[in-house]
Coordinates of C-alpha atoms (C1' of nucleotides) in Angstrom, one line a residue:
Chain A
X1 CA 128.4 -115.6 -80.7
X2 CA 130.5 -113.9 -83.2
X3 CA 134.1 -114.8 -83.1
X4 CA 135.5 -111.1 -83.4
X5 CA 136.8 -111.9 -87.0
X6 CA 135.9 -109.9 -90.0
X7 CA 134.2 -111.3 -93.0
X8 CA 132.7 -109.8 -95.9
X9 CA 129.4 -111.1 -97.2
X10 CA 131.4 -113.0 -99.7
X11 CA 132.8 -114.7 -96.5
X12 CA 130.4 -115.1 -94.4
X13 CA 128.5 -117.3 -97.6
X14 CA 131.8 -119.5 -97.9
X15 CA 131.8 -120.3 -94.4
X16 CA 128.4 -121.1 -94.5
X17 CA 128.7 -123.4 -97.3
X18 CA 131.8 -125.5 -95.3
X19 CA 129.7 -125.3 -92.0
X20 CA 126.5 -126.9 -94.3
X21 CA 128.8 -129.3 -95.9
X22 CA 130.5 -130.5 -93.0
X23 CA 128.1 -130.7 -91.0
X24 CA 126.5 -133.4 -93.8
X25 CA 129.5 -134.9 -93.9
X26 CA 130.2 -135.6 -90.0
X27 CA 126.7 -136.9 -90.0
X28 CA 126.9 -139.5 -92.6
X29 CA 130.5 -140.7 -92.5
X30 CA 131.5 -139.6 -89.2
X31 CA 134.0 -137.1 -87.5
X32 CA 136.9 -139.3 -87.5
X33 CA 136.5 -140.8 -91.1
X34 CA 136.0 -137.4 -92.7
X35 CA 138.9 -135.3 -93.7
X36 CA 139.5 -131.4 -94.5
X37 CA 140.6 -132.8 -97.6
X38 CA 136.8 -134.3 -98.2
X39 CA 134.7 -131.1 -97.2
X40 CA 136.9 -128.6 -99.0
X41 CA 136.6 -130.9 -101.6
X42 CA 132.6 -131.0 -101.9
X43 CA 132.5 -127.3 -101.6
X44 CA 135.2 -127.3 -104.8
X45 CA 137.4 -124.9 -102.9
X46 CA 141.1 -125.0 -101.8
X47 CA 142.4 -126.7 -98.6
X48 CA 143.7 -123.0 -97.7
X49 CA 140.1 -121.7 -97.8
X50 CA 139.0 -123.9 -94.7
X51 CA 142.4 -122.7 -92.5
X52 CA 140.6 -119.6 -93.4
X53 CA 137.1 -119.5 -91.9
X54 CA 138.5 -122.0 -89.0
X55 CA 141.6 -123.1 -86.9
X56 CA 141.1 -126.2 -86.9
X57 CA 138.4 -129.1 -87.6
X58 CA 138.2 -130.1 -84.1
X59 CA 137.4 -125.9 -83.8
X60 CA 134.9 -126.4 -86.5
X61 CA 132.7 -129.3 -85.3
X62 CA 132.1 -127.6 -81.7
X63 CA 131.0 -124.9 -83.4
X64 CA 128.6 -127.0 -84.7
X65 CA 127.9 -128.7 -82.1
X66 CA 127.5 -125.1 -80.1
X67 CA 125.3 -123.7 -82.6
X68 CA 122.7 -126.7 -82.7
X69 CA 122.4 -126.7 -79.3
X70 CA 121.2 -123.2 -79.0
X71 CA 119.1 -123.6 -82.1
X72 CA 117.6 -126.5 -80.8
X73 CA 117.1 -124.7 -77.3
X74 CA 115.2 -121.7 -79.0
X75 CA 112.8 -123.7 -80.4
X76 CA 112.0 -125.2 -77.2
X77 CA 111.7 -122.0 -75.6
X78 CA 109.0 -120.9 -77.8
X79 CA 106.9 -123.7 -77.5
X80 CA 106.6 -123.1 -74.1
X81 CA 106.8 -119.8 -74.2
X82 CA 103.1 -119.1 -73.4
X83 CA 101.7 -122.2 -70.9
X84 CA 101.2 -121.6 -67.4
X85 CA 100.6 -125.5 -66.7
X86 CA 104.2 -127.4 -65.5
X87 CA 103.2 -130.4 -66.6
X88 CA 101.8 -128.8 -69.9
X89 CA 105.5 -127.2 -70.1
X90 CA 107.1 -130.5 -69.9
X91 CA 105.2 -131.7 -72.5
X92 CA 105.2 -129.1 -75.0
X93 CA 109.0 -129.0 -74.4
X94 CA 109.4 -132.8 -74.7
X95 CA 107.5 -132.2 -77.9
X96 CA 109.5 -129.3 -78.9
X97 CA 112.8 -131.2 -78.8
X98 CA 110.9 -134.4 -81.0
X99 CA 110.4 -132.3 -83.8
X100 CA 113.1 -130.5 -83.9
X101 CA 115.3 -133.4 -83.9
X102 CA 112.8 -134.8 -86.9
X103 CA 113.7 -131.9 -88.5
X104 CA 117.4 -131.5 -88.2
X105 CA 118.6 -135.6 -88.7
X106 CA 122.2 -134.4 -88.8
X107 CA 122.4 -132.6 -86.0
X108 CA 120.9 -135.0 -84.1
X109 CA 123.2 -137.7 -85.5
X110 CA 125.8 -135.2 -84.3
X111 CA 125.3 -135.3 -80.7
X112 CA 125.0 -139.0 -80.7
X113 CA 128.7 -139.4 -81.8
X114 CA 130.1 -136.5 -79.6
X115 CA 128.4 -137.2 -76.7
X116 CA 130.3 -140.7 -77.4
X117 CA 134.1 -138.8 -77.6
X118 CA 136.2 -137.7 -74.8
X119 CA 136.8 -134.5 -76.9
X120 CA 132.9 -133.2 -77.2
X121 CA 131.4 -135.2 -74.4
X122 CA 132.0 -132.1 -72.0
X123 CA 130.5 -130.1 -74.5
X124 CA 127.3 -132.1 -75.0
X125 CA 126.6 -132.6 -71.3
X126 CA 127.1 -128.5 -70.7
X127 CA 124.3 -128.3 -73.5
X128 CA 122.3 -131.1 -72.3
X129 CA 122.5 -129.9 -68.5
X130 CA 120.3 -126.3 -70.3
X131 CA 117.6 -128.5 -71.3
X132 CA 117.6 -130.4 -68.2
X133 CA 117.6 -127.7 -65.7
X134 CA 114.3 -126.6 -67.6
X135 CA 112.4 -129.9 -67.0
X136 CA 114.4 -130.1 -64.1
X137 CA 112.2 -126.7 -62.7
X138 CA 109.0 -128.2 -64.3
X139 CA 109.1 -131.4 -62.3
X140 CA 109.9 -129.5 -59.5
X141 CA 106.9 -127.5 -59.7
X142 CA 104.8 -130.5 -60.5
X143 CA 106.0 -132.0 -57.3
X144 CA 105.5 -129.3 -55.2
X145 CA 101.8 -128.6 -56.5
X146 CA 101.1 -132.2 -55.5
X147 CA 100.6 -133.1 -59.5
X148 CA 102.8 -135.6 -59.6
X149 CA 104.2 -138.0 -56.7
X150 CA 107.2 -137.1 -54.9
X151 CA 110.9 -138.3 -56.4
X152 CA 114.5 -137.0 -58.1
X153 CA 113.9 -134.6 -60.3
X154 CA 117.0 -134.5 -62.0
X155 CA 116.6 -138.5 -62.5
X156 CA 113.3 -138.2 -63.7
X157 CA 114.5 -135.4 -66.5
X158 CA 117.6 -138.2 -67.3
X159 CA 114.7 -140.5 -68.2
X160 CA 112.7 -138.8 -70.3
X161 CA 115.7 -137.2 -72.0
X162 CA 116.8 -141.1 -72.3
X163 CA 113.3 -141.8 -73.9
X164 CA 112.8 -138.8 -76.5
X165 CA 116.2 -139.6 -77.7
X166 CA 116.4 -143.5 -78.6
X167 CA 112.5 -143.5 -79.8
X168 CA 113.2 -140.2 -81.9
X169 CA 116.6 -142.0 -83.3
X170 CA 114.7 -145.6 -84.0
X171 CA 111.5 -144.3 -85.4
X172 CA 111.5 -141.1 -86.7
X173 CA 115.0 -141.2 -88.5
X174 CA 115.2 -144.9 -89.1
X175 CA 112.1 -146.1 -90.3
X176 CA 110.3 -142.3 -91.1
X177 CA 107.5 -142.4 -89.3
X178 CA 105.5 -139.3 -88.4
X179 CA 107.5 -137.0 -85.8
X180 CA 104.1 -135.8 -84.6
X181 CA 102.7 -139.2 -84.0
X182 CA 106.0 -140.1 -82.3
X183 CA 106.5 -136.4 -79.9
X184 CA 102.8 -138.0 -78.8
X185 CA 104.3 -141.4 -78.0
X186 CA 107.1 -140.0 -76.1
X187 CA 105.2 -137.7 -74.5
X188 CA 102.3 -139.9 -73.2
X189 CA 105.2 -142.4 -71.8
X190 CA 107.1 -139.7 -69.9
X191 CA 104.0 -138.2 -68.0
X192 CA 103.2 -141.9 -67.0
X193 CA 106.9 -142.7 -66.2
X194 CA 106.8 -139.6 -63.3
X195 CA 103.4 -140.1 -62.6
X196 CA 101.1 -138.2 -63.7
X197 CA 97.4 -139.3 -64.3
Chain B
X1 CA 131.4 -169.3 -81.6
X2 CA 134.8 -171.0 -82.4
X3 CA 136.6 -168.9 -85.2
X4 CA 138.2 -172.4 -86.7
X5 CA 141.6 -171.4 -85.5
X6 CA 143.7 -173.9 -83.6
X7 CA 145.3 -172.4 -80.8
X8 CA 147.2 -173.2 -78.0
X9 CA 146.9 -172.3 -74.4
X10 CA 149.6 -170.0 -74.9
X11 CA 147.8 -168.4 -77.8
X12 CA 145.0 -168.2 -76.4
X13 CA 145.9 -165.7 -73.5
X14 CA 147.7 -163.5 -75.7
X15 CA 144.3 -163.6 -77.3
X16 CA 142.5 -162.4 -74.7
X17 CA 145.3 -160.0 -73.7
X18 CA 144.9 -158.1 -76.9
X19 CA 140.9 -157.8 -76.7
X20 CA 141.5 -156.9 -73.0
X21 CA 143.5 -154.2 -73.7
X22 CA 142.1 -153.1 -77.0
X23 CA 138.2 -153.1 -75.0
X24 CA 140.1 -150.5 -72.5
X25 CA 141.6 -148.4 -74.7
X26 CA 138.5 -148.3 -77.1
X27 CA 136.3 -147.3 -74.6
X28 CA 138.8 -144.7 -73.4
X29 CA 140.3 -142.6 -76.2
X30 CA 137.4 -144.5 -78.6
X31 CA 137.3 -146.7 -81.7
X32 CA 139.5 -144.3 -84.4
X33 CA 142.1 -142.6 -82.4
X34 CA 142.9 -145.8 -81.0
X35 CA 145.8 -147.5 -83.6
X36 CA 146.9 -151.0 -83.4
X37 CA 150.4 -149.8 -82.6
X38 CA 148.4 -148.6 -79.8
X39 CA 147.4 -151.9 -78.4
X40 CA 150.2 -154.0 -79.2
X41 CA 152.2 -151.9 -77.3
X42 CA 149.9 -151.9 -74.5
X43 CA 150.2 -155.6 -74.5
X44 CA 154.2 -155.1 -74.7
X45 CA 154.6 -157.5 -78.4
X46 CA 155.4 -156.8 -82.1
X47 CA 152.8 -155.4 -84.2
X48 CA 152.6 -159.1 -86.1
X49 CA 151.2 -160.4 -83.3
X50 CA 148.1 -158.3 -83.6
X51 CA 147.6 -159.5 -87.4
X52 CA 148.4 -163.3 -86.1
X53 CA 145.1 -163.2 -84.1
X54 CA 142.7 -161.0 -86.0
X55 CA 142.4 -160.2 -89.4
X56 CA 141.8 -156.5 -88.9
X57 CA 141.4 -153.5 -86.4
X58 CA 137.5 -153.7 -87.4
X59 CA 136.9 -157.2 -87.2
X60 CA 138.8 -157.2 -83.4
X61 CA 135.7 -154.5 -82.7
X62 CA 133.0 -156.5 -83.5
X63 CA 134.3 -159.6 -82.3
X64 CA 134.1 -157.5 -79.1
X65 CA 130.6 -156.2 -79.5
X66 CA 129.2 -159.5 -80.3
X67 CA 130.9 -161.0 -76.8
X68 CA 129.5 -158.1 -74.7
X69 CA 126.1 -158.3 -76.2
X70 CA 125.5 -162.4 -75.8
X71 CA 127.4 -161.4 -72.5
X72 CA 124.9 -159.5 -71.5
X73 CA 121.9 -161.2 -72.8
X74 CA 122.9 -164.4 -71.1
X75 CA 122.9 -162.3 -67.7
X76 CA 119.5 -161.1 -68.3
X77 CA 118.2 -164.8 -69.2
X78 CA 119.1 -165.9 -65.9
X79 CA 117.7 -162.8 -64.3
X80 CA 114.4 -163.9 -65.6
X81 CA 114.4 -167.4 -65.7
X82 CA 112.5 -168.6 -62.9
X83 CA 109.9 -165.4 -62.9
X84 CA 106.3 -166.2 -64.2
X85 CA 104.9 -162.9 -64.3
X86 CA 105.3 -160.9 -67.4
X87 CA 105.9 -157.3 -65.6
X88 CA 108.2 -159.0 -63.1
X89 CA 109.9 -160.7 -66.1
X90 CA 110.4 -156.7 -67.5
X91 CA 111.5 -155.2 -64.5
X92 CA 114.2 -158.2 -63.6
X93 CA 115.6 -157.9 -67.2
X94 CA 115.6 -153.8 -66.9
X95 CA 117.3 -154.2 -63.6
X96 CA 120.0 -157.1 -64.9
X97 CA 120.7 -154.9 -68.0
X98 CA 121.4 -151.6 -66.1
X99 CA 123.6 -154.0 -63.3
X100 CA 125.4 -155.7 -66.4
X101 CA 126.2 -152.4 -67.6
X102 CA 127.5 -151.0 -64.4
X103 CA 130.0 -153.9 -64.2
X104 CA 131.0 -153.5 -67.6
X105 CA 131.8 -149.6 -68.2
X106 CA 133.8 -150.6 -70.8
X107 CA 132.0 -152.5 -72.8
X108 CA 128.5 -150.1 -72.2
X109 CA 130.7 -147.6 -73.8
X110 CA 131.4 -149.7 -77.1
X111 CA 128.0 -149.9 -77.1
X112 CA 127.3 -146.2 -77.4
X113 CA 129.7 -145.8 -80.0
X114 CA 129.3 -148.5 -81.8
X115 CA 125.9 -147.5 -82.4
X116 CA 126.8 -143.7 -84.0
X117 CA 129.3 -145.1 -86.2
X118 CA 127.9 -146.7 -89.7
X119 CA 130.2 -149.7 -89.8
X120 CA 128.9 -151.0 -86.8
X121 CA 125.6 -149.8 -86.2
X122 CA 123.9 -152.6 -87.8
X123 CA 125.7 -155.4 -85.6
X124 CA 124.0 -152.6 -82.6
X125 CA 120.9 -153.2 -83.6
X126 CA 120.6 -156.6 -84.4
X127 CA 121.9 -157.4 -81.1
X128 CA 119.3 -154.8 -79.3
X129 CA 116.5 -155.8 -81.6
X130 CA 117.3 -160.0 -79.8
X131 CA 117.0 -157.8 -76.7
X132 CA 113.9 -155.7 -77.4
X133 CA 112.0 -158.9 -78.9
X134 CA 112.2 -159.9 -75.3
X135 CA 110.3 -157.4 -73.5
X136 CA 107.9 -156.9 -76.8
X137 CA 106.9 -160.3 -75.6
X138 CA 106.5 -159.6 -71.8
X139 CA 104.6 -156.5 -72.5
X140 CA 102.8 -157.7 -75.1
X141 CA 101.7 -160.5 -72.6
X142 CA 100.7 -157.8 -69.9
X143 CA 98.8 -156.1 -72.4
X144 CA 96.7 -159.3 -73.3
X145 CA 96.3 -159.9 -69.3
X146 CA 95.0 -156.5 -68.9
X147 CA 97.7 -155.7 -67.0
X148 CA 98.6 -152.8 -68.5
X149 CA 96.7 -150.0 -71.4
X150 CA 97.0 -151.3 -75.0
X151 CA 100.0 -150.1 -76.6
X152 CA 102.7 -150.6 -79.4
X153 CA 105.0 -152.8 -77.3
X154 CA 108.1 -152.0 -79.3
X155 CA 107.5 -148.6 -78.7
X156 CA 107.1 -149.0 -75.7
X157 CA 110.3 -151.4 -75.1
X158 CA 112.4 -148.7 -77.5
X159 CA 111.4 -146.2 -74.6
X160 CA 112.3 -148.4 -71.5
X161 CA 115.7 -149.3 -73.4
X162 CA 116.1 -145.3 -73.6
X163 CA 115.6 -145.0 -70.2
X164 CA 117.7 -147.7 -68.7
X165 CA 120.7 -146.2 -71.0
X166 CA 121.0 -142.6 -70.5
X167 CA 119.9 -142.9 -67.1
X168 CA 122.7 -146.2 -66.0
X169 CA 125.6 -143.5 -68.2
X170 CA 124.3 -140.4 -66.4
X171 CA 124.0 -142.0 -62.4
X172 CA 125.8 -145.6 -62.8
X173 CA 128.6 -144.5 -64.6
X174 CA 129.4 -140.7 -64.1
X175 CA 128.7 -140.2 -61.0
X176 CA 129.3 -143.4 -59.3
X177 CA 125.5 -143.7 -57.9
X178 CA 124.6 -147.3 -56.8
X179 CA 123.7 -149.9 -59.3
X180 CA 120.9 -151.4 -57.5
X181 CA 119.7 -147.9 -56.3
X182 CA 119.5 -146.8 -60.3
X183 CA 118.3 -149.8 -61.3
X184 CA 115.3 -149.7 -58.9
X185 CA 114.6 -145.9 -60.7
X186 CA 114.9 -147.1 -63.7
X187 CA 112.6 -150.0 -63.2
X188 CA 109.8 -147.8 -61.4
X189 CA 110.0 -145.1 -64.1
X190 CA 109.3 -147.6 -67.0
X191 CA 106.5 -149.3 -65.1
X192 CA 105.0 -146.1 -65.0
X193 CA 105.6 -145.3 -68.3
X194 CA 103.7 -148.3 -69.8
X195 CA 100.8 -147.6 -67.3
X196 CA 101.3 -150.5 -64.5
X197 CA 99.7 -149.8 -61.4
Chain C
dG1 C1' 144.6 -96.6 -110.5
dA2 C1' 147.2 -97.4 -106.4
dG3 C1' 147.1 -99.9 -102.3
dG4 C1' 145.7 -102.9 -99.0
dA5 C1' 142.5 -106.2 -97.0
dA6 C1' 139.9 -110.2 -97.9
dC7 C1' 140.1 -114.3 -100.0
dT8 C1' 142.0 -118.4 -102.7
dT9 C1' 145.2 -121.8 -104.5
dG10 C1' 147.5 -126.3 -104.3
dA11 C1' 152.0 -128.1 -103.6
dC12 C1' 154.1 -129.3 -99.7
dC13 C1' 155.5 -131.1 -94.8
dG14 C1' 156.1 -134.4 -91.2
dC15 C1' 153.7 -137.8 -89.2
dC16 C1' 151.4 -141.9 -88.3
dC17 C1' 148.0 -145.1 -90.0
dG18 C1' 146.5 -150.1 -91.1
dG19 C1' 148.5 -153.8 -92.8
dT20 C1' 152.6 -157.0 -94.8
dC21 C1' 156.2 -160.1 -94.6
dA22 C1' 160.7 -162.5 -94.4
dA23 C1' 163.0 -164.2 -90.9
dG24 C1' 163.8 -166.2 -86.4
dG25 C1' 162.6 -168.5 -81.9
dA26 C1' 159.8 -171.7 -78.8
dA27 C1' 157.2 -176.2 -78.1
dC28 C1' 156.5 -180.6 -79.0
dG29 C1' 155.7 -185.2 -81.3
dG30 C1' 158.5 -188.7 -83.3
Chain D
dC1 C1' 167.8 -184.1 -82.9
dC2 C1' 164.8 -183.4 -86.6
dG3 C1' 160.6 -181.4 -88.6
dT4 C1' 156.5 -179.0 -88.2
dT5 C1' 153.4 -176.0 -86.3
dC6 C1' 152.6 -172.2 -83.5
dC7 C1' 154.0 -167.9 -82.4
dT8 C1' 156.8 -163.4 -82.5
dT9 C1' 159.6 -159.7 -84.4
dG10 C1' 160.0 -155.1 -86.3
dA11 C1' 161.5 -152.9 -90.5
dC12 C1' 158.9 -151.6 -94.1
dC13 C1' 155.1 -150.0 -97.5
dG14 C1' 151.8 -147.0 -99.7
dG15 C1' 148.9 -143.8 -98.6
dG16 C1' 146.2 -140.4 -96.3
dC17 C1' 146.1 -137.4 -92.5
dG18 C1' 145.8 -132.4 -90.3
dG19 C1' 147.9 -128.4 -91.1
dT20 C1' 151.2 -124.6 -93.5
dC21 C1' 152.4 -121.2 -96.7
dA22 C1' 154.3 -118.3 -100.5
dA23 C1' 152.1 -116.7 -104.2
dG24 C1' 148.2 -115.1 -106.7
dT25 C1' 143.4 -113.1 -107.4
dT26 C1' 139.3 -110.3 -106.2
dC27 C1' 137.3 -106.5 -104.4
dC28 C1' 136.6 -102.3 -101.9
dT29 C1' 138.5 -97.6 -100.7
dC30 C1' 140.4 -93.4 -101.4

DNA sequence: GAGGAACTTGACCGCCCGGTCAAGGAACGG
DNA sequence: CCGTTCCTTGACCGGGCGGTCAAGTTCCTC
């Protein structure tokens, strides 16, 4: 992960800070609409500082991007770190990646936009096809222990992928609603969507 | 629907010229690297001409988005029109949306970015929520009938709308999978998901 | 305390953006 | 052929953009 560079701790604090910033920034006004000039600005530093920690703000945001991805991927990973079950796997994960999005509203809100722009969209899908190649096992296993009727699936992980994230989006960040109660929702929907009992 | 402005035949196609192009090259480089310079030129006249027809870059956009979605909506009315049964009334509108979108890659991708992108995220939803009131009331009618479990029906039409859209960008529109083929998945996969037989 | 690496500053650069406007051509009714 | 309305031109404007850089400061090392 590290990018070879050396920083101090002094640094690797101010780097931090434009990363936090910026990321808050991208999330509420938008990649495009925000400039350098606005996160160097809400950090009170100079507009050489950010040249400093990155190359470019393009370089910036898929570092984002990049990192929130494999955050988000860890915390799935645990969740389903100790269940034998497929089906209980799916779930937990589908779960897993509810919450977590409850939790981390910008990031979210940052995969919606890049997965929107021809610059990140190859970035999104290469993090996206991760999480899908997980349920993407599950199902499999499902299928082939006669759990679950027979069909695509890759399709079927595109569909529940397609349900955690507009139901997540409409009502755990826009009108606040429990991200438990909702994971359950989703979850629930997606074992009857590939057919389980 | 009419604007008020008089315009000629000949003003008229130049119209449409400049939301034909501007609809292609939004959906291709996207909303903010796309300048009006950009889609004049496209269209091969001055840059006055753009500011002749619209009053601004954003108001061309959701003069666009409010097309596609009425567009769209009027497709899935006569999809449904002349089907009694509330499931079949869900599954013909699923289908019609996920065909509309197929034929209109351009316009699906508006969609998409429209709705990550504050300015116009509230024209997104008010056109979705016209959408989603429909199959509230079809499921809301299967529930009644016994058709279907109880459920939240705008939950359960927020997942089916989540479905239908990753699944039509992932199949329909990357990799070139047939509309009607998709379409039937998608269908099937909500039925489930709300607990049809 | 000398020296050098890590860090910071903010003026500056070239570019292009959305939008304006005075001026000029086409179309047409009278 | 005139007058008017519709349409078109493209130079121009103020401003903000991403990105640079020479100069300065801080901090650690020896």
């Amino acid at each position: 992960m590290s990018t070879g560079r050396r920083l101090t701790p002094r640094g690797e604090e101010r780097r931090a800070q434009l990363i936090a910033h910026a990321t808050s920034l991208f999330a509420t006004r938008g990649y495009h609409p925000t400039s350098v000039a606005d996160i160097v600005e809400g950090v009170g530093v100079g507009k050489g500082v950010f040249y400093w920690y990155f190359s470019s703000k393009e370089e910036l945001f898929v570092e984002i991007l990049l990192g929130a991805q494999s955050d988000m991927r860890r915390r799935q990973q645990r969740a389903i770190a100790d269940l034998d079950d497929p089906l209980e796997r799916l779930a937990a994960g589908v779960r897993a990646a509810v919450l977590w999005s409850a939790e981390h509203r910008d990031l979210f809100r940052l995969f919606e936009f890049a997965a929107t722009d021809d610059t990140f969209a190859d970035a999104v899908r290469r993090g996206r096809s991760v999480m899908l190649n997980d349920a993407v096992h599950h199902l499999h296993a499902a299928i082939e222990a006669g759990r679950i009727p027979p069909a695509d699936p890759e399709r079927l992980a595109h569909a529940i992928l397609g349900v955690s994230t507009l139901v997540t989006l409409e009502y755990v960040h826009h009108r606040g609603e429990p991200a438990e109660d909702v994971a359950d929702m989703v979850a629930r929907f997606c074992l009857g969507g590939i057919g389980a009992a």
